[in-house]
């Protein structure tokens, strides 16, 4: 058995910044409301003529991760892509990324676990590497939310929260059993599937607003529904549980955490978790203020930024934790 470790990281976000004040021009909201409830100041949304898609953004992030890993693209043995906003209903963007990056015909797997998607994808990759089946796996989270949101006052409870972007890592074989991913922990509770959901798929590359023009404008089955307060209450409980589960599995204590990268759901949720684990501001990384909630992309974007800023060093205990639609929740305990 081997361990797996992250040897390269990258992220990509579209250039177009949408501030809370920009949103007040298209819906009834305010900078004060959004910041107070979520911590978000701005997010990236692609412009209408942009070529960015979930697949192209994922490929851009992946290219950086491969370069930083110092390997050739054809050293990649497998691709795992997590998203809830694929370019097509099928196939998933994993195969598009294989094509865009001109990687040889390795397997490409798509993971559908929303905000927990990246940690689920990382866990799957970890198992393949542990067994020796693959050596280098590209793990990507990418989301293009802005095409699928209801940006009128009707959808404001959801649309202000989400942003576009992608993050990626190269996970590789590690011979030292005390380094790399120590354990991962995955959970679900389908009982609450309808508390945060999109009923109908956003098909193809059309904007949801265009689909709605051709259909019944009151049909909200194409846009996300979220029972915000219920999600909040469950999220804080599950974040705590799944982090503790990871620490206990490895005989670690909360004092051992050097860096917690929580899924960027809402700054208030992150602050709640920070308090619960008595972490200093240097022991948790948040960037929801700049990017909003990018679902499966939020952890790899935050992890990459924290690493770029020198906040993660060799030997550090890094904890990833996520909660989201499903409900699903997950953690990964990593010795960097
Ligand atoms: N601007 C202004 N007013 C708004 C907005 C907005 N963008 N959105 C909703 N409102 C209004 C509502 O219409 C409501 O008005 P009313 O009292 O006249 O009916 C009022 O604000 C309060 O609405 P609530 O939905 O009760 O607001 P709440 O305080 O619960 O905040 C929020 C909503 C931010 C979504 C909160 O519930 C939350 O953070 N939930 C956690 C869910 C989360 O983080 N989801 C992220 C995605 S899932 C994940 O990643 C885990």
Short mmCIF file of C-alpha atoms in Angstrom, two decimals, residues 86-228:
data_model
loop_
_atom_site.label_atom_id
_atom_site.label_comp_id
_atom_site.label_asym_id
_atom_site.label_seq_id
_atom_site.Cartn_x
_atom_site.Cartn_y
_atom_site.Cartn_z
CA UNK A 86 -21.44 20.44 -16.33
CA UNK A 87 -21.34 21.93 -19.85
CA UNK A 88 -23.63 19.17 -21.07
CA UNK A 89 -26.15 17.06 -19.22
CA UNK A 90 -23.91 14.28 -20.53
CA UNK A 91 -21.06 13.57 -21.06
CA UNK A 92 -19.45 15.05 -17.97
CA UNK A 93 -16.59 17.56 -18.32
CA UNK A 94 -13.91 15.01 -17.32
CA UNK A 95 -13.64 13.77 -20.90
CA UNK A 96 -13.62 17.33 -22.26
CA UNK A 97 -10.65 18.11 -20.05
CA UNK A 98 -8.83 15.00 -21.28
CA UNK A 99 -9.35 16.35 -24.81
CA UNK A 100 -8.55 20.03 -24.12
CA UNK A 101 -5.29 19.12 -22.37
CA UNK A 102 -4.49 16.55 -25.06
CA UNK A 103 -3.82 13.91 -22.43
CA UNK A 104 -3.60 10.36 -23.78
CA UNK A 105 -6.75 8.25 -23.53
CA UNK A 106 -6.71 7.69 -19.76
CA UNK A 107 -9.94 7.19 -17.81
CA UNK A 108 -11.99 10.23 -16.83
CA UNK A 109 -14.50 10.03 -14.00
CA UNK A 110 -17.09 12.63 -13.02
CA UNK A 111 -18.16 13.06 -9.41
CA UNK A 112 -21.60 14.53 -8.57
CA UNK A 113 -21.38 15.52 -4.93
CA UNK A 114 -21.84 19.28 -5.12
CA UNK A 115 -20.03 21.21 -2.36
CA UNK A 116 -18.44 17.99 -1.08
CA UNK A 117 -17.45 16.98 -4.61
CA UNK A 118 -13.77 17.84 -4.43
CA UNK A 119 -13.19 15.95 -1.16
CA UNK A 120 -15.12 12.96 -2.57
CA UNK A 121 -13.00 13.12 -5.75
CA UNK A 122 -9.81 13.35 -3.71
CA UNK A 123 -10.89 10.34 -1.66
CA UNK A 124 -11.53 8.27 -4.80
CA UNK A 125 -8.14 9.28 -6.22
CA UNK A 126 -6.48 8.39 -2.90
CA UNK A 127 -7.85 4.82 -3.08
CA UNK A 128 -6.54 4.28 -6.61
CA UNK A 129 -3.11 5.48 -5.58
CA UNK A 130 -3.08 3.50 -2.32
CA UNK A 131 -3.71 0.24 -4.20
CA UNK A 132 -0.98 1.06 -6.72
CA UNK A 133 -3.37 1.08 -9.67
CA UNK A 134 -2.47 4.66 -10.65
CA UNK A 135 0.48 6.89 -9.86
CA UNK A 136 -0.59 10.41 -10.85
CA UNK A 137 -4.21 11.53 -10.80
CA UNK A 138 -5.60 14.89 -11.81
CA UNK A 139 -8.35 15.92 -9.38
CA UNK A 140 -10.41 18.95 -10.39
CA UNK A 141 -13.35 20.94 -9.06
CA UNK A 142 -14.93 23.36 -11.53
CA UNK A 143 -18.18 25.30 -11.55
CA UNK A 144 -19.90 27.68 -13.88
CA UNK A 145 -22.78 28.78 -11.71
CA UNK A 146 -23.60 32.11 -13.30
CA UNK A 147 -25.47 30.61 -16.28
CA UNK A 148 -27.80 28.71 -14.00
CA UNK A 149 -28.87 31.32 -11.44
CA UNK A 150 -32.08 33.28 -11.24
CA UNK A 151 -30.62 36.80 -11.09
CA UNK A 152 -33.89 38.54 -10.43
CA UNK A 153 -35.20 39.50 -6.98
CA UNK A 154 -37.02 36.15 -6.96
CA UNK A 155 -33.71 34.26 -6.89
CA UNK A 156 -31.70 36.65 -4.69
CA UNK A 157 -31.59 34.32 -1.67
CA UNK A 158 -29.41 31.96 -3.72
CA UNK A 159 -27.87 33.84 -6.65
CA UNK A 160 -25.87 36.32 -4.56
CA UNK A 161 -23.95 33.45 -2.96
CA UNK A 162 -22.50 31.58 -5.93
CA UNK A 163 -19.48 32.30 -8.13
CA UNK A 164 -17.62 30.75 -11.09
CA UNK A 165 -14.15 29.18 -10.94
CA UNK A 166 -12.01 26.07 -10.91
CA UNK A 167 -9.25 24.50 -8.85
CA UNK A 168 -7.12 21.42 -9.42
CA UNK A 169 -4.45 19.26 -7.84
CA UNK A 170 -2.17 16.49 -9.00
CA UNK A 171 -2.28 13.64 -6.50
CA UNK A 172 0.72 11.36 -6.66
CA UNK A 173 2.22 8.24 -5.08
CA UNK A 174 3.97 8.77 -1.71
CA UNK A 175 6.11 6.01 -0.21
CA UNK A 176 6.21 7.45 3.33
CA UNK A 177 3.05 6.21 5.16
CA UNK A 178 3.19 9.18 7.55
CA UNK A 179 2.92 11.75 4.73
CA UNK A 180 0.17 12.78 2.36
CA UNK A 181 -3.49 11.94 2.78
CA UNK A 182 -3.85 10.15 6.11
CA UNK A 183 -7.58 9.48 5.81
CA UNK A 184 -10.80 10.67 4.19
CA UNK A 185 -14.34 10.51 5.57
CA UNK A 186 -17.48 10.65 3.41
CA UNK A 187 -21.15 10.90 4.37
CA UNK A 188 -24.58 11.49 2.89
CA UNK A 189 -28.17 11.94 3.99
CA UNK A 190 -30.48 11.80 0.97
CA UNK A 191 -33.46 12.48 3.20
CA UNK A 192 -32.58 16.16 2.75
CA UNK A 193 -31.93 16.09 -1.00
CA UNK A 194 -34.69 18.60 -1.66
CA UNK A 195 -33.38 21.21 0.80
CA UNK A 196 -30.76 22.35 -1.72
CA UNK A 197 -31.48 21.27 -5.27
CA UNK A 198 -32.06 21.98 -8.92
CA UNK A 199 -34.93 19.90 -10.19
CA UNK A 200 -34.43 20.17 -13.95
CA UNK A 201 -31.01 20.14 -15.64
CA UNK A 202 -29.62 23.29 -17.22
CA UNK A 203 -29.19 21.72 -20.63
CA UNK A 204 -26.26 22.41 -22.93
CA UNK A 205 -24.68 25.81 -23.20
CA UNK A 206 -27.79 27.94 -23.12
CA UNK A 207 -28.38 30.48 -20.40
CA UNK A 208 -31.19 29.45 -18.10
CA UNK A 209 -32.82 32.81 -18.63
CA UNK A 210 -33.05 31.99 -22.37
CA UNK A 211 -34.53 28.58 -21.67
CA UNK A 212 -37.09 30.21 -19.45
CA UNK A 213 -38.00 32.72 -22.18
CA UNK A 214 -38.99 29.82 -24.43
CA UNK A 215 -40.86 28.06 -21.65
CA UNK A 216 -43.07 29.03 -18.79
CA UNK A 217 -41.36 32.03 -17.11
CA UNK A 218 -42.76 30.90 -13.79
CA UNK A 219 -41.09 27.50 -14.08
CA UNK A 220 -38.41 27.70 -11.39
CA UNK A 221 -37.36 24.05 -11.70
CA UNK A 222 -34.22 25.13 -13.63
CA UNK A 223 -32.81 27.32 -10.89
CA UNK A 224 -31.44 26.28 -7.49
CA UNK A 225 -33.71 26.07 -4.49
CA UNK A 226 -32.12 26.31 -1.05
CA UNK A 227 -33.67 26.14 2.40
CA UNK A 228 -30.94 28.46 3.68
#
